[in-house]
């Protein structure tokens, strides 16, 4: 089957660095996405990895290892507004494209 | 605002009611999606439309009926729902099936 695992909750302090891990077991891997979702709002796209390595975008970076079925989202210089759920999603292809989401990691940033 | 608009934002309906959720985008996207988001569960893909044709139906109960009259609009028709259908229903769109999706803010549905 297709499965994605990520921690349910994490807590970090303002100004710190936090790493949110995502492991997946899927067939037909075709890319990994990270989304941010504030309570009551739409998920918003953060990053996309299809090749191994690190993608950096300002304070946010995302890493992928396809051989290990592993990704992480790294958030630096945490701000209070970073308190949100972070969704890991894998796109697979088996005749058509499908998106499989993890349950999300709820991050609380404390002052 | 992502450019994907969903109405209504909140809906309370009885189990015998019929209602519809609406999603609209004027971004020129050719793919549109319905997702269900329940508490403590992964986002579940329900339906996918590409160029107004349904390309994915993930074993969704027939009490949910999608409609895509044109590439800018997507509906989800609801009838005889169950309390466990209470959830946040999210619409998304993308340029095509391979590109990043933009999500709407969702409709919070409560079935009583």
JSON list of C-alpha atoms in Angstrom, two decimals, chain B residues 14-105:
[
{"chain": "B", "resi": 14, "resn": "UNK", "atom": "CA", "xyz": [-29.49, 17.34, 8.03]},
{"chain": "B", "resi": 15, "resn": "UNK", "atom": "CA", "xyz": [-29.06, 13.76, 6.89]},
{"chain": "B", "resi": 16, "resn": "UNK", "atom": "CA", "xyz": [-32.05, 14.01, 4.54]},
{"chain": "B", "resi": 17, "resn": "UNK", "atom": "CA", "xyz": [-31.01, 17.30, 2.93]},
{"chain": "B", "resi": 18, "resn": "UNK", "atom": "CA", "xyz": [-29.53, 17.90, -0.51]},
{"chain": "B", "resi": 19, "resn": "UNK", "atom": "CA", "xyz": [-26.90, 20.60, -0.84]},
{"chain": "B", "resi": 20, "resn": "UNK", "atom": "CA", "xyz": [-24.04, 21.52, -3.17]},
{"chain": "B", "resi": 21, "resn": "UNK", "atom": "CA", "xyz": [-20.54, 22.85, -2.62]},
{"chain": "B", "resi": 22, "resn": "UNK", "atom": "CA", "xyz": [-19.10, 25.17, -5.22]},
{"chain": "B", "resi": 23, "resn": "UNK", "atom": "CA", "xyz": [-15.53, 25.80, -6.31]},
{"chain": "B", "resi": 24, "resn": "UNK", "atom": "CA", "xyz": [-14.42, 28.42, -8.80]},
{"chain": "B", "resi": 25, "resn": "UNK", "atom": "CA", "xyz": [-11.09, 29.46, -10.31]},
{"chain": "B", "resi": 26, "resn": "UNK", "atom": "CA", "xyz": [-10.22, 31.87, -13.09]},
{"chain": "B", "resi": 27, "resn": "UNK", "atom": "CA", "xyz": [-6.54, 31.02, -13.22]},
{"chain": "B", "resi": 28, "resn": "UNK", "atom": "CA", "xyz": [-6.74, 29.14, -16.49]},
{"chain": "B", "resi": 29, "resn": "UNK", "atom": "CA", "xyz": [-6.10, 25.86, -14.71]},
{"chain": "B", "resi": 30, "resn": "UNK", "atom": "CA", "xyz": [-7.17, 22.67, -16.43]},
{"chain": "B", "resi": 31, "resn": "UNK", "atom": "CA", "xyz": [-7.24, 20.30, -13.45]},
{"chain": "B", "resi": 32, "resn": "UNK", "atom": "CA", "xyz": [-9.53, 20.53, -10.43]},
{"chain": "B", "resi": 33, "resn": "UNK", "atom": "CA", "xyz": [-9.76, 18.35, -7.34]},
{"chain": "B", "resi": 34, "resn": "UNK", "atom": "CA", "xyz": [-12.00, 17.64, -4.35]},
{"chain": "B", "resi": 35, "resn": "UNK", "atom": "CA", "xyz": [-10.35, 16.60, -1.08]},
{"chain": "B", "resi": 36, "resn": "UNK", "atom": "CA", "xyz": [-11.81, 15.65, 2.29]},
{"chain": "B", "resi": 37, "resn": "UNK", "atom": "CA", "xyz": [-9.95, 16.68, 5.45]},
{"chain": "B", "resi": 38, "resn": "UNK", "atom": "CA", "xyz": [-11.09, 15.05, 8.69]},
{"chain": "B", "resi": 39, "resn": "UNK", "atom": "CA", "xyz": [-9.55, 15.64, 12.10]},
{"chain": "B", "resi": 40, "resn": "UNK", "atom": "CA", "xyz": [-6.37, 13.61, 12.67]},
{"chain": "B", "resi": 41, "resn": "UNK", "atom": "CA", "xyz": [-6.61, 11.95, 9.25]},
{"chain": "B", "resi": 42, "resn": "UNK", "atom": "CA", "xyz": [-4.62, 12.57, 6.08]},
{"chain": "B", "resi": 43, "resn": "UNK", "atom": "CA", "xyz": [-6.09, 14.71, 3.37]},
{"chain": "B", "resi": 44, "resn": "UNK", "atom": "CA", "xyz": [-8.09, 12.30, 1.18]},
{"chain": "B", "resi": 45, "resn": "UNK", "atom": "CA", "xyz": [-8.34, 12.83, -2.54]},
{"chain": "B", "resi": 46, "resn": "UNK", "atom": "CA", "xyz": [-11.94, 12.30, -3.62]},
{"chain": "B", "resi": 47, "resn": "UNK", "atom": "CA", "xyz": [-12.21, 13.31, -7.25]},
{"chain": "B", "resi": 48, "resn": "UNK", "atom": "CA", "xyz": [-9.96, 14.65, -10.00]},
{"chain": "B", "resi": 49, "resn": "UNK", "atom": "CA", "xyz": [-11.07, 16.38, -13.17]},
{"chain": "B", "resi": 50, "resn": "UNK", "atom": "CA", "xyz": [-8.77, 17.20, -16.07]},
{"chain": "B", "resi": 51, "resn": "UNK", "atom": "CA", "xyz": [-10.12, 19.23, -18.97]},
{"chain": "B", "resi": 52, "resn": "UNK", "atom": "CA", "xyz": [-13.61, 18.71, -17.54]},
{"chain": "B", "resi": 53, "resn": "UNK", "atom": "CA", "xyz": [-13.34, 14.93, -17.57]},
{"chain": "B", "resi": 54, "resn": "UNK", "atom": "CA", "xyz": [-13.22, 12.88, -14.40]},
{"chain": "B", "resi": 55, "resn": "UNK", "atom": "CA", "xyz": [-9.91, 11.03, -14.26]},
{"chain": "B", "resi": 56, "resn": "UNK", "atom": "CA", "xyz": [-9.91, 9.77, -10.72]},
{"chain": "B", "resi": 57, "resn": "UNK", "atom": "CA", "xyz": [-12.59, 8.47, -8.38]},
{"chain": "B", "resi": 58, "resn": "UNK", "atom": "CA", "xyz": [-11.20, 7.08, -5.16]},
{"chain": "B", "resi": 59, "resn": "UNK", "atom": "CA", "xyz": [-14.02, 4.78, -4.09]},
{"chain": "B", "resi": 60, "resn": "UNK", "atom": "CA", "xyz": [-16.11, 7.63, -2.81]},
{"chain": "B", "resi": 61, "resn": "UNK", "atom": "CA", "xyz": [-19.67, 6.79, -1.68]},
{"chain": "B", "resi": 62, "resn": "UNK", "atom": "CA", "xyz": [-22.36, 7.66, -4.21]},
{"chain": "B", "resi": 63, "resn": "UNK", "atom": "CA", "xyz": [-23.92, 10.16, -1.80]},
{"chain": "B", "resi": 64, "resn": "UNK", "atom": "CA", "xyz": [-21.12, 12.47, -3.05]},
{"chain": "B", "resi": 65, "resn": "UNK", "atom": "CA", "xyz": [-21.60, 13.42, -6.70]},
{"chain": "B", "resi": 66, "resn": "UNK", "atom": "CA", "xyz": [-19.14, 15.75, -8.48]},
{"chain": "B", "resi": 67, "resn": "UNK", "atom": "CA", "xyz": [-19.91, 17.92, -11.46]},
{"chain": "B", "resi": 68, "resn": "UNK", "atom": "CA", "xyz": [-17.53, 19.91, -13.64]},
{"chain": "B", "resi": 69, "resn": "UNK", "atom": "CA", "xyz": [-19.58, 21.97, -16.13]},
{"chain": "B", "resi": 70, "resn": "UNK", "atom": "CA", "xyz": [-16.55, 23.88, -17.41]},
{"chain": "B", "resi": 71, "resn": "UNK", "atom": "CA", "xyz": [-12.87, 24.26, -16.60]},
{"chain": "B", "resi": 72, "resn": "UNK", "atom": "CA", "xyz": [-13.50, 27.09, -14.14]},
{"chain": "B", "resi": 73, "resn": "UNK", "atom": "CA", "xyz": [-16.17, 25.50, -11.97]},
{"chain": "B", "resi": 74, "resn": "UNK", "atom": "CA", "xyz": [-16.44, 22.36, -9.89]},
{"chain": "B", "resi": 75, "resn": "UNK", "atom": "CA", "xyz": [-19.36, 21.27, -7.75]},
{"chain": "B", "resi": 76, "resn": "UNK", "atom": "CA", "xyz": [-19.83, 18.59, -5.14]},
{"chain": "B", "resi": 77, "resn": "UNK", "atom": "CA", "xyz": [-23.46, 17.56, -4.77]},
{"chain": "B", "resi": 78, "resn": "UNK", "atom": "CA", "xyz": [-24.38, 16.07, -1.41]},
{"chain": "B", "resi": 79, "resn": "UNK", "atom": "CA", "xyz": [-27.41, 13.97, -0.49]},
{"chain": "B", "resi": 80, "resn": "UNK", "atom": "CA", "xyz": [-28.38, 11.71, 2.42]},
{"chain": "B", "resi": 81, "resn": "UNK", "atom": "CA", "xyz": [-25.07, 12.27, 4.17]},
{"chain": "B", "resi": 82, "resn": "UNK", "atom": "CA", "xyz": [-24.02, 10.66, 7.43]},
{"chain": "B", "resi": 83, "resn": "UNK", "atom": "CA", "xyz": [-22.60, 12.38, 10.54]},
{"chain": "B", "resi": 84, "resn": "UNK", "atom": "CA", "xyz": [-19.18, 10.85, 9.77]},
{"chain": "B", "resi": 85, "resn": "UNK", "atom": "CA", "xyz": [-19.15, 12.89, 6.55]},
{"chain": "B", "resi": 86, "resn": "UNK", "atom": "CA", "xyz": [-18.65, 16.01, 8.66]},
{"chain": "B", "resi": 87, "resn": "UNK", "atom": "CA", "xyz": [-15.27, 17.41, 7.62]},
{"chain": "B", "resi": 88, "resn": "UNK", "atom": "CA", "xyz": [-13.51, 20.20, 5.80]},
{"chain": "B", "resi": 89, "resn": "UNK", "atom": "CA", "xyz": [-13.96, 19.81, 2.04]},
{"chain": "B", "resi": 90, "resn": "UNK", "atom": "CA", "xyz": [-11.15, 21.38, 0.07]},
{"chain": "B", "resi": 91, "resn": "UNK", "atom": "CA", "xyz": [-11.09, 22.21, -3.61]},
{"chain": "B", "resi": 92, "resn": "UNK", "atom": "CA", "xyz": [-7.80, 22.61, -5.46]},
{"chain": "B", "resi": 93, "resn": "UNK", "atom": "CA", "xyz": [-6.74, 23.41, -8.99]},
{"chain": "B", "resi": 94, "resn": "UNK", "atom": "CA", "xyz": [-3.55, 23.15, -11.00]},
{"chain": "B", "resi": 95, "resn": "UNK", "atom": "CA", "xyz": [-2.36, 24.01, -14.47]},
{"chain": "B", "resi": 96, "resn": "UNK", "atom": "CA", "xyz": [-2.36, 20.32, -15.31]},
{"chain": "B", "resi": 97, "resn": "UNK", "atom": "CA", "xyz": [-2.06, 17.05, -13.43]},
{"chain": "B", "resi": 98, "resn": "UNK", "atom": "CA", "xyz": [1.70, 17.39, -13.02]},
{"chain": "B", "resi": 99, "resn": "UNK", "atom": "CA", "xyz": [1.92, 20.88, -11.52]},
{"chain": "B", "resi": 100, "resn": "UNK", "atom": "CA", "xyz": [1.50, 22.23, -8.03]},
{"chain": "B", "resi": 101, "resn": "UNK", "atom": "CA", "xyz": [-2.04, 22.56, -6.74]},
{"chain": "B", "resi": 102, "resn": "UNK", "atom": "CA", "xyz": [-3.51, 25.72, -5.27]},
{"chain": "B", "resi": 103, "resn": "UNK", "atom": "CA", "xyz": [-6.12, 25.08, -2.59]},
{"chain": "B", "resi": 104, "resn": "UNK", "atom": "CA", "xyz": [-9.27, 26.95, -1.70]},
{"chain": "B", "resi": 105, "resn": "UNK", "atom": "CA", "xyz": [-10.08, 27.76, 1.92]}
]
